[in-house]
Each structure stands twice: as structure tokens, then as C-alpha cells.
Coordinates of C-alpha atoms and ligand atoms in Angstrom, one line a residue:
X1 CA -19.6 -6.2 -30.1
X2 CA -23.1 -8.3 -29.3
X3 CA -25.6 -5.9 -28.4
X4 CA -26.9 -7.2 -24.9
X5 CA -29.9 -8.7 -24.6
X6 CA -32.6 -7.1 -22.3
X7 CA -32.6 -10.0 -19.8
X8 CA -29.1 -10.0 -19.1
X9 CA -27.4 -7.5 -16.4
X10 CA -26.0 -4.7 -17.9
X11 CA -22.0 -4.3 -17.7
X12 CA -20.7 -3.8 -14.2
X13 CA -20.0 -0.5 -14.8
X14 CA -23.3 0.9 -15.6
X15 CA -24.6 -1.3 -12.9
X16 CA -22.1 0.9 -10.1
X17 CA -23.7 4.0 -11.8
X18 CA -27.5 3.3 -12.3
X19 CA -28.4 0.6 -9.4
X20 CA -29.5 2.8 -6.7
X21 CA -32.2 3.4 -3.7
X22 CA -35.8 4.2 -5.7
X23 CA -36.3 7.8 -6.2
X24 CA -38.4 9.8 -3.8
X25 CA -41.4 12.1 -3.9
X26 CA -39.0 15.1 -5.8
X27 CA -37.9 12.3 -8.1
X28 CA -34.2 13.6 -7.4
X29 CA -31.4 12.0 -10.1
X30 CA -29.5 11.3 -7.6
X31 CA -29.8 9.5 -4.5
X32 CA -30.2 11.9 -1.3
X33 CA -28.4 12.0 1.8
X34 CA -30.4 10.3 4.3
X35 CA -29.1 11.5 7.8
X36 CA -31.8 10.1 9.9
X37 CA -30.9 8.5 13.1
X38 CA -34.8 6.8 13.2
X39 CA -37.4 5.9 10.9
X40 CA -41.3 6.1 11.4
X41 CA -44.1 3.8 11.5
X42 CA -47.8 4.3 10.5
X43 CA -49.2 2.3 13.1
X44 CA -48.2 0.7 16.3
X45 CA -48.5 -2.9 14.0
X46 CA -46.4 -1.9 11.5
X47 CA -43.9 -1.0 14.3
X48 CA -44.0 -4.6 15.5
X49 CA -43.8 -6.2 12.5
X50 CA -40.7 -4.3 11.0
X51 CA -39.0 -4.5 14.3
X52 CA -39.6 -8.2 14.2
X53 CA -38.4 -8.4 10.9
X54 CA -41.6 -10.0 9.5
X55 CA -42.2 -6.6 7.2
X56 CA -39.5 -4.9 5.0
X57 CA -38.9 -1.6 6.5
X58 CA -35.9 0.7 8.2
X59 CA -35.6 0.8 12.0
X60 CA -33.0 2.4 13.1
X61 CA -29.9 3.8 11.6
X62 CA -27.1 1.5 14.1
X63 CA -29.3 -1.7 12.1
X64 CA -29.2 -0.3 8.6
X65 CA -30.0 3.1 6.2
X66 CA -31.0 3.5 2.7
X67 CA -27.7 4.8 1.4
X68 CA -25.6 2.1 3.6
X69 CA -28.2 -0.4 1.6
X70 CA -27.3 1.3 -1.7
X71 CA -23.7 0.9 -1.0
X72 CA -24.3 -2.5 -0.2
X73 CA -26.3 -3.3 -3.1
X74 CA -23.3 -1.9 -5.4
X75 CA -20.6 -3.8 -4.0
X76 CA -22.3 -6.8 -3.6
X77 CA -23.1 -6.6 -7.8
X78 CA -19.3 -6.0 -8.0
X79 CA -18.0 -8.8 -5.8
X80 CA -20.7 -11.1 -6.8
X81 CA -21.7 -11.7 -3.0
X82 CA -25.2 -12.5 -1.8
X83 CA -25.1 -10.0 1.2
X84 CA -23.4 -8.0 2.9
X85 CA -22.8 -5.0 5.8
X86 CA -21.2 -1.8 6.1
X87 CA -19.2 -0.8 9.1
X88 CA -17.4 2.5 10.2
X89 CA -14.0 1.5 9.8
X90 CA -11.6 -1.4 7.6
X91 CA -10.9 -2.6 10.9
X92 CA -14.9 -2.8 12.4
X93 CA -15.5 -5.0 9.7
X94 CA -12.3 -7.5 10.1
X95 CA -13.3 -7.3 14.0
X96 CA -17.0 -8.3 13.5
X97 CA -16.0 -10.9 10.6
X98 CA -13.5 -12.6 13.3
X99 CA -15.9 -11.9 16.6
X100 CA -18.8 -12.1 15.1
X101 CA -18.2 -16.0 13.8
X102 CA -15.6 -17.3 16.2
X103 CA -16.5 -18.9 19.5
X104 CA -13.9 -19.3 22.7
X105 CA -11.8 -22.4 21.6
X106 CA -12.0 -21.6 17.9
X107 CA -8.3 -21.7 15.6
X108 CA -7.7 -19.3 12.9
X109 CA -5.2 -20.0 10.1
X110 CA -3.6 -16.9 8.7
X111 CA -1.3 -15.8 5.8
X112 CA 1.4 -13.7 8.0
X113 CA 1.6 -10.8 6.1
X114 CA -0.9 -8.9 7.2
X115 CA -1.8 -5.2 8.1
X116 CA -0.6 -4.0 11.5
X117 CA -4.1 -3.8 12.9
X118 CA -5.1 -7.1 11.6
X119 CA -1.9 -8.7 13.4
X120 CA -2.5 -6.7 16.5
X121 CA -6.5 -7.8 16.6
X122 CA -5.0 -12.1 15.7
X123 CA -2.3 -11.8 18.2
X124 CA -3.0 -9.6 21.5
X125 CA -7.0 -9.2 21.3
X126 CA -8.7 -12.3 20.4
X127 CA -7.1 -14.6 22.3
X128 CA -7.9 -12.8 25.2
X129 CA -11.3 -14.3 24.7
X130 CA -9.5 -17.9 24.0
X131 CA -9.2 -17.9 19.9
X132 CA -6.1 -18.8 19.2
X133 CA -4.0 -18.0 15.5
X134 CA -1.2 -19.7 13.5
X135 CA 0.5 -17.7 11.1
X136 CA 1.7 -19.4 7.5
X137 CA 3.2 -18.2 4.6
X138 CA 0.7 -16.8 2.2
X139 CA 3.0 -17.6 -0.6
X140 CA 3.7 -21.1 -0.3
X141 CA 0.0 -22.4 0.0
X142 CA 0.4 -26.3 -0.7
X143 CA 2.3 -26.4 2.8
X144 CA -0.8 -25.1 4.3
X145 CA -2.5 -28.3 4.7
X146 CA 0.0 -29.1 8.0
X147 CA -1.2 -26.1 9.6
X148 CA -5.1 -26.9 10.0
X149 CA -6.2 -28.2 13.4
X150 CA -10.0 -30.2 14.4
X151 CA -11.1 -26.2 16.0
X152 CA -9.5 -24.5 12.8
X153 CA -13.0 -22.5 12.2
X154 CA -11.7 -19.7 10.0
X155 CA -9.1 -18.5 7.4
X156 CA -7.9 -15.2 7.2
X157 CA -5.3 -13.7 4.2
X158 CA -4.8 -10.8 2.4
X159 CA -3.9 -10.4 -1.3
X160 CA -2.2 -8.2 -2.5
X161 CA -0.7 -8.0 1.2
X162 CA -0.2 -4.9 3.3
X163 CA 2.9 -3.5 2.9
X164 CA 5.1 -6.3 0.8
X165 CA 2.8 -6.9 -2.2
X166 CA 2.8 -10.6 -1.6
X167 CA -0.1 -12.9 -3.4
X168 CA -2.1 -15.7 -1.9
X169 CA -3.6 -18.2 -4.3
X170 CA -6.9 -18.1 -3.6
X171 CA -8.5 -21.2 -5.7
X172 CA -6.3 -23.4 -3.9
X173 CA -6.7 -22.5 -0.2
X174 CA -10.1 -22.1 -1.1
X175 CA -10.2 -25.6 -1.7
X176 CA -8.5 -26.3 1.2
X177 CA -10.6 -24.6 3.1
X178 CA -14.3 -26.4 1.3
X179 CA -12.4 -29.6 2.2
X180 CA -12.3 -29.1 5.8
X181 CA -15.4 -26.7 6.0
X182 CA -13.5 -23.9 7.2
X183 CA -14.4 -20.4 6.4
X184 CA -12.6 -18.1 4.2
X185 CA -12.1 -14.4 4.9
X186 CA -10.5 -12.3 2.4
X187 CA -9.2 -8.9 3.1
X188 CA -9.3 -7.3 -1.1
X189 CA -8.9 -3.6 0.2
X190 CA -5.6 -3.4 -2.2
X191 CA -6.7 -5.4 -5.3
X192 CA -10.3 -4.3 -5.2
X193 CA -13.3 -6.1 -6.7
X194 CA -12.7 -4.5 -9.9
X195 CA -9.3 -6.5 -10.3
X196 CA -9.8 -9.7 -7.9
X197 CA -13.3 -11.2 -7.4
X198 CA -12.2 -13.7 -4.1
X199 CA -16.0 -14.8 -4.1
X200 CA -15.6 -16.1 -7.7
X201 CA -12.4 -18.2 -6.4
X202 CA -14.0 -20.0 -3.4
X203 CA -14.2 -17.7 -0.7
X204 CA -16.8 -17.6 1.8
X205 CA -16.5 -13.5 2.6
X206 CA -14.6 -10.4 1.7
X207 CA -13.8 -7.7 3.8
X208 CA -12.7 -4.1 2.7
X209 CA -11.4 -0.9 4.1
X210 CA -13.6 1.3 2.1
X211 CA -11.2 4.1 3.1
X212 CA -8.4 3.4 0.5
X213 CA -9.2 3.2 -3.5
X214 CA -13.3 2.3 -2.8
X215 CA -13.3 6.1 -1.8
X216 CA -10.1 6.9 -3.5
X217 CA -10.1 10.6 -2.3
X218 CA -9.0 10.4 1.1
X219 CA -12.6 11.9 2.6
X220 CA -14.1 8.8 4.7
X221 CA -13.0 5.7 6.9
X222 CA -15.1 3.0 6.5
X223 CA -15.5 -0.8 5.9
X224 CA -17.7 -3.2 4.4
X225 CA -18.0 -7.4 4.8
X226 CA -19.6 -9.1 1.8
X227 CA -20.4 -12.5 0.8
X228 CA -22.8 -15.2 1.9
X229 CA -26.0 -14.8 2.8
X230 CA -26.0 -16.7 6.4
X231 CA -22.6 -15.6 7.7
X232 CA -23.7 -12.1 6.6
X233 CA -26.7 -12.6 9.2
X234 CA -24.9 -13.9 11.8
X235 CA -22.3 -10.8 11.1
X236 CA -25.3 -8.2 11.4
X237 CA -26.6 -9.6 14.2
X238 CA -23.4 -9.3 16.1
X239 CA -22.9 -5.8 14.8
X240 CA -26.3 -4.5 15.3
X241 CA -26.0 -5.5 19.1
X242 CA -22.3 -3.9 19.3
X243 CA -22.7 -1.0 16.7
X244 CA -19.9 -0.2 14.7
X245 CA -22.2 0.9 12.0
X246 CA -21.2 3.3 8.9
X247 CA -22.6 6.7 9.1
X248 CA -25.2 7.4 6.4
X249 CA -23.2 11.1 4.9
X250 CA -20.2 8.2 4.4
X251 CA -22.4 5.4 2.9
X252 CA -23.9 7.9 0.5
X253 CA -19.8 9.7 -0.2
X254 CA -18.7 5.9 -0.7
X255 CA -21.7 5.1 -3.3
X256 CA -21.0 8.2 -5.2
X257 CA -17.6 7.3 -5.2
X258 CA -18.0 3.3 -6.6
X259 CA -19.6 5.3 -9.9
X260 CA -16.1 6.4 -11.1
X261 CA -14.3 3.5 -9.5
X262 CA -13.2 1.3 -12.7
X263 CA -11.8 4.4 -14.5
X264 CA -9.8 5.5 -11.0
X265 CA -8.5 1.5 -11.1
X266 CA -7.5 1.3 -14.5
X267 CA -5.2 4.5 -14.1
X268 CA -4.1 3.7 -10.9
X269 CA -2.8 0.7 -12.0
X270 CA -1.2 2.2 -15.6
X271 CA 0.5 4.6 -13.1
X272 CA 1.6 1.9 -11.0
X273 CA 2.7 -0.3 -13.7
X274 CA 5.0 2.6 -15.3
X275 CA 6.5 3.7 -12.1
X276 CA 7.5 0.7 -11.4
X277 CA 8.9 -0.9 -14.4
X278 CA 10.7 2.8 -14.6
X279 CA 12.1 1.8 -10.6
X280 CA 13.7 -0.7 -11.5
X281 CA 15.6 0.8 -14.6
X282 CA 17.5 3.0 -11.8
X283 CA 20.4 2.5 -9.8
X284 CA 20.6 3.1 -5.8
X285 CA 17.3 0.8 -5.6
X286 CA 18.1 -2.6 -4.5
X287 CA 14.1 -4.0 -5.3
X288 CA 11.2 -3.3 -6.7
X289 CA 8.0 -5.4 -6.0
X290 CA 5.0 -4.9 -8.3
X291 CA 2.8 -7.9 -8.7
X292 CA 2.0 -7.2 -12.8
X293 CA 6.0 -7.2 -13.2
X294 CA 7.6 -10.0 -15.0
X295 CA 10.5 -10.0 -11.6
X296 CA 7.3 -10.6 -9.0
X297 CA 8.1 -14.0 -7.7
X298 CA 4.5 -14.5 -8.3
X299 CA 3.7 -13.2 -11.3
X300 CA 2.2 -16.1 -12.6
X301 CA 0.0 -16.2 -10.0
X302 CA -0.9 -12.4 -10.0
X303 CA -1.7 -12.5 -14.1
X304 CA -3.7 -15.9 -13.3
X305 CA -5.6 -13.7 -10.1
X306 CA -5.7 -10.5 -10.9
X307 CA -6.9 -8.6 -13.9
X308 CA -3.9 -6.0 -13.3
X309 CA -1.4 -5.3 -10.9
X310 CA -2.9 -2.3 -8.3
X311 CA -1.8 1.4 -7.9
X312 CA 0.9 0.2 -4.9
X313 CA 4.3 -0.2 -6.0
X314 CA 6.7 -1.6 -3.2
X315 CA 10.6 -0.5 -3.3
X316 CA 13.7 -1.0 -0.8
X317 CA 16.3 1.7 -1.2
X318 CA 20.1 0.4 -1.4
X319 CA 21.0 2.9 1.8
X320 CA 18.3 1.2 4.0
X321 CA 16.6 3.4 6.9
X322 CA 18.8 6.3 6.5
X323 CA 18.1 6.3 2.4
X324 CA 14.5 5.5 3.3
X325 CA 13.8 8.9 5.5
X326 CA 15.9 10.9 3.3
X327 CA 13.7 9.9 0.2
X328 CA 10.5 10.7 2.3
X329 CA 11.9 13.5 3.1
X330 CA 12.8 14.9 -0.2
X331 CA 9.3 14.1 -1.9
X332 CA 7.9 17.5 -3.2
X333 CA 4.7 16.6 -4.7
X334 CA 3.9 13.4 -3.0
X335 CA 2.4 13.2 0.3
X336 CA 3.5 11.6 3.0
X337 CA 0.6 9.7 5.0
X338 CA -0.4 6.1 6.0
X339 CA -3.5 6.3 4.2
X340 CA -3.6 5.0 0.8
X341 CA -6.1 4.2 -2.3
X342 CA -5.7 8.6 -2.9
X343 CA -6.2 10.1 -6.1
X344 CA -3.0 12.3 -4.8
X345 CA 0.3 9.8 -5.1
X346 CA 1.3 9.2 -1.3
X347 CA 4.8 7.4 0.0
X348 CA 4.7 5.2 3.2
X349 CA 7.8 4.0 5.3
X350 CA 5.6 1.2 7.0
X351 CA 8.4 0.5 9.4
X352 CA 8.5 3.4 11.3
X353 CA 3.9 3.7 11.0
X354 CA 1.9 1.0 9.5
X355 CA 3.8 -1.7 10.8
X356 CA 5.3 0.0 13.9
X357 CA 3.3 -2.6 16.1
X358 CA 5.1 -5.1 15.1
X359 CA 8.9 -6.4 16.9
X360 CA 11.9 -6.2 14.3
X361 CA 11.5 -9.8 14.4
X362 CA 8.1 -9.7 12.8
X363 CA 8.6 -7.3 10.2
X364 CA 11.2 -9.2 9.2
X365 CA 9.2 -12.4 8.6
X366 CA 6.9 -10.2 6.2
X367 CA 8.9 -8.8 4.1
X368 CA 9.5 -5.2 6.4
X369 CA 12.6 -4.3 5.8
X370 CA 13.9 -0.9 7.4
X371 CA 14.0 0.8 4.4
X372 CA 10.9 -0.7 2.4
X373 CA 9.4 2.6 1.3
X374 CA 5.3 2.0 -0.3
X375 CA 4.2 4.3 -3.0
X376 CA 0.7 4.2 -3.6
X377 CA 0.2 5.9 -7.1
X378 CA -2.2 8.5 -7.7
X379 CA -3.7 9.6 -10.6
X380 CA -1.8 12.9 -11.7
X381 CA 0.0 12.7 -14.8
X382 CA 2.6 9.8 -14.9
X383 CA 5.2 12.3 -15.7
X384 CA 5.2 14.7 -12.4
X385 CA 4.5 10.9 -10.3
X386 CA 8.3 9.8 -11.7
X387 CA 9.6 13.4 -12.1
X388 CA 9.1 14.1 -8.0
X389 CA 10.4 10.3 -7.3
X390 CA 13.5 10.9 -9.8
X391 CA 14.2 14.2 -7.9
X392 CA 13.7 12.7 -4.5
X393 CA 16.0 9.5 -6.0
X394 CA 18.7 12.4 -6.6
X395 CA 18.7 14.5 -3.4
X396 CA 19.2 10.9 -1.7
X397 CA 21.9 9.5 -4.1
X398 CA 23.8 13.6 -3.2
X399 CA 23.5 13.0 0.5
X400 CA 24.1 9.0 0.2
Ligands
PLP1 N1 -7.0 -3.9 5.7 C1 -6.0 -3.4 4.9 C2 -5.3 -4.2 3.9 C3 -5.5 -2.1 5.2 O1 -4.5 -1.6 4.5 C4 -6.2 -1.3 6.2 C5 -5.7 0.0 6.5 O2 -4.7 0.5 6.0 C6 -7.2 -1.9 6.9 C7 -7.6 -3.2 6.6 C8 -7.9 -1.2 8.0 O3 -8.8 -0.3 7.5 P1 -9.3 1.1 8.2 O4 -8.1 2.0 8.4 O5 -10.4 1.6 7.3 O6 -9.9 0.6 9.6

């Protein structure tokens, strides 16, 4: 290996360790916990200015903190995004990125598969202030071109999607999207910025739920948008006037957390890989949808996209509902919880929680069949992850 010369940025990794807020008068080694709902001024003209904005300086903690700014700085090194704004939930920053840009009239264009909220916020509360949606299908991008309108303002897709594992190709409807100066909004909570940089590919912001792998222990909700520098201030200034800002104890758990977060990814993803390929070696399952396997009908896409596959492995029982509770139901180990992104390996049935939101109808259309059950793989040993699924495979094959 070349060894690096001193301009250059160090590797990303040592960058999500050692860029942090500048160390204070105890010349702590790591960066402190800020809770501080307001910050001082000398003088009544220093006030002014840095309330103005004329003088770097913190306000207030709804506008902005030192460890929400540290977070910030880390992600935006790892997505390679100008700016960017942290939020108190996945959802406060997919409201603000759609509210916050979009006037009354405006048309968004949307991959349908989708997370529940996200449908629920497209279909029942924006257009009560006049935005209207079109859903397309995220997989077949080169029939997207039909679906853009003159007041198409934004696009809005999520890869790998929430629950079915389905890809979007990015560098094309990016180009779709430059074409007609429409924005693009990426939602990268499952693929993360460690295995899919959307910024790099053409798009104009990324959104996250910090609360599944970014965190990775199950301890916070939060959310962060990232990406260019003048949507990023028209997003803050909606959001400081409507406040769904992240609290500073979970900007400064969520930092900590990005220090460890390519090791978590790479064994996420070895234990999703494994679990998978070792799914679909056994009988009573019907699929198994993993984007890094060679059976993905988009494999091509997801080696081209994605540096590996993601720690969420998608399966559909050959008993349907009935095998899917009983499976659930049988897990020792595993948890069973919406969340994902844990360090613990937790089983989903987004039919009956996720995606309860949406009609039969709906779910359908994305992929949600009744007994689509979501693993999202942890990072115990590989062995106990397929030893409680093979036991839980059993008790459901006995009472099948
Ligand atoms: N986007 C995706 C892909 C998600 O899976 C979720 C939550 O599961 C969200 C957004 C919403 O995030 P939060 O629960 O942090 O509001």
C-alpha cells in the first residue's frame, strides 16, 4: 500500500473517528455532552451579530448544538454532502425535506415501495396542503420518463426499499431528474453511506433514520438530511421555525456511534449474506430476497450500486400468514420488534406493523405479502443467528 500523502484526507474511517468539535478548556479526548438549551454572548453586539448570522456562533439549541454539528460534520465526510441537518426522528427529516421544498401545486414522483410512514406522509398529509404524488415502480426506471409532469418539483425513492429489498438505479433517474431540474431525495437508511453514496450518483439530498444501523444499538430515534448546500438552507430554515430538532445527549450517542460504524456494516452484511444464501438451501421457504444474491432480480444492479448487500434479508414462508406468526413466534434468540439496524438479530412481519397502514391492495403492489417475514441480522455469531432461525424453521414445519 501507498503511504498517504499529508494533503490528502485521511481514509473515511479515521475521518468518522478523529473529526470532531475542538477540544475545550479540560482538553477532554472525547467530545462532551453539550446539554445546553442556550448559549451566551459577551456583549449585546455580539448577540446581534450571531443572531443575524453575520458572526459564527451557537444560538439556541432548536437552531443547532456542537454535538448535532459534529454529527453533521461526520456524515456529511461519509456521504460526500456539502451540508446538512439533524432532526429528532427518520420521519422529521423526510417531513422537512418534502415541506420544507414543496410549495401548494407542486408534484412529487415516487418509487412505490416505500416505508409506511413515508406512504402515509405522500398520500393522506401533503396533499392536504395541495402536493400531489404519483407512485412508479422503483425497479423499472426507463419507464419513469412518462410519469414526470411541468409541477413535478421533487423525486422521492428508497433503495434498498422498506420491507421488500427492491433497488432503484440511482445514476439513471438521477439523470432523469438533472434533465428536468427536478430534485432528488434519497432515503439510504438501509444501505447506509458506508455501502451506497446517492450524492456520488446524482442526487440532490439524502435522508436517514439515524435510528436503525447509524446507531445500530437500538438507544435513539433520530434523523438527519444531507446534501447540497442551498436546499440544506432552505431545509434549516424551515425546521428552525417548526423545530423538530435532534436533542444534543442523541447527536453526541449518534457521533460516538458513526466511530465503529464500518466494522458493525461489514458484519452485518457477512451475517446477512450467509443467512441468506443458507435460506434459500431449505425447504418450506418459498423466497428469499437478498440484494448481494446471485437470485435478486437486480443483482446486477445492487453489485454495480452497492458495495455489499445490507444486514436485512427478506423471506416469504411457503404456509403464508399462518407459517409467518408461527415462525415469529417460535424465535428464541431473536427479537421481535419494528425497529431495525440492532446489533441484536430482530424478525419483522411488516404486514401485520410496518406496513399495517397500508390496504391489502397496496401491500400487494410492493411486494407485502402476508407472510413476508424481515430479518434484520445482528452481529452475534453467524451460528446462533441460523441455529434460532433453523429451530424456529422446525417448530413451524411440526405445526405446518
Ligand atoms: N425510512 C426508512 C427506510 C425506515 O425504515 C424508517 C423507519 O423504520 C424511517 C424512514 C422512519 O424513521 P424513524 O422511525 O426514525 O422516524
Amino acid at each position: 500500500m501507498q503511504p498517504k500523502q499529508p494533503t490528502e484526507q485521511p481514509h473515511i474511517e479515521t475521518q468518522l473517528i478523529r473529526r470532531r468539535t475542538a477540544a475545550g478548556p479540560h482538553r477532554e479526548q472525547v467530545t462532551p455532552l453539550y446539554m445546553a438549551s442556550g448559549f451566551t454572548f459577551p456583549d449585546a453586539a455580539t448577540a446581534r451579530a450571531v443572531y443575524a448570522g453575520e458572526q459564527p456562533g451557537y444560538v439556541y439549541s432548536r437552531w443547532e448544538h456542537p454535538n448535532g454539528d459534529e454529527l453533521i460534520d461526520r456524515l456529511c465526510a461519509l456521504e460526500g454532502a456539502d451540508a446538512g441537518i439533524a432532526m429528532a426522528s427518520g420521519m422529521a427529516a423526510l417531513f422537512t425535506a418534502l415541506a420544507g421544498l414543496l410549495n401548494s401545486g407542486d408534484h412529487v414522483l415516487a418509487a412505490r415501495s416505500l416505508f409506511g410512514a413515508t406512504h402515509l406522509l405522500l398520500t393522506t398529509i401533503l396533499p392536504r396542503w395541495g402536493i400531489s404524488y404519483t407512485y412508479a415502480d422503483g425497479e423499472h426506471i426507463a419507464s419513469w420518463a412518462e410519469h414526470f409532469r411541468p409541477e413535478t418539483r421533487l423525486c422521492l425513492v428508497e433503495t434498498p426499499s422498506n420491507p421488500g429489498l427492491g433497488l432503484v438505479d440511482l445514476a439513471a433517474l438521477a439523470e432523469l431528474c438533472r434533465a428536468r431540474g427536478v430534485t432528488l431525495v434519497v432515503d439510504n437508511t438501509f444501505a447506509t453511506p458506508i455501502l451506497q453514496r446517492p450524492i456520488a450518483l446524482g442526487a440532490d439530498l439524502v435522508v436517514h433514520s439515524t435510528t436503525k444501523f447509524l446507531d445500530g444499538q437500538g438507544r435513539t430515534i433520530g434523523g438527519v438530511a444531507l446534501g447540497d448546500a442551498l436546499l440544506i438552507k432552505e431545509l434549516t430554515h424551515f425546521a428552525r421555525q417548526t423545530g423538530p430538532s435532534l436533542s444534543p445527549f442523541n447527536a453526541w450517542l449518534l457521533s460516538q456511534a458513526l466511530e465503529t460504524l464500518p466494522l458493525r456494516m461489514a458484519r452485518h452484511c457477512q451475517n446477512a449474506l450467509a443467512l441468506a444464501a443458507w435460506l434459500e438451501t431449505q425447504p418450506g421457504i418459498a423466497t428469499v430476497c437478498y440484494p448481494f444474491l446471485p437470485s435478486h432480480p437486480q443483482y446486477e444492479l445492487a453489485r454495480r450500486q452497492m458495495s455489499a448487500g445490507g444486514g436485512l434479508v427478506a423471506f416469504e414462508l411457503a404456509g403464508g400468514l399462518a407459517a409467518g406468526r408461527c415462525f415469529l413466534d417460535a424465535l428464541g434468540m431473536s427479537d421481535i420488534v419494528a425497529n431495525l439496524g440492532d446489533a441484536r438479530t430482530t424478525a419483522t412481519h411488516p404486514a401485520s406493523t410496518t406496513h399495517s397502514g397500508l390496504s391489502e391492495d397496496e401491500r400487494r403492489a410492493t411486494g407485502i405479502t402476508p407472510g413476508l417475514i424481515r430479518v434484520s441480522v445482528g452481529l452475534e455469531h453467524i451460528d446462533d443467528i441460523i441455529a434460532d432461525v433453523a429451530q424456529a424453521l422446525e417448530v413451524t414445519a411440526d405445526r405446518g
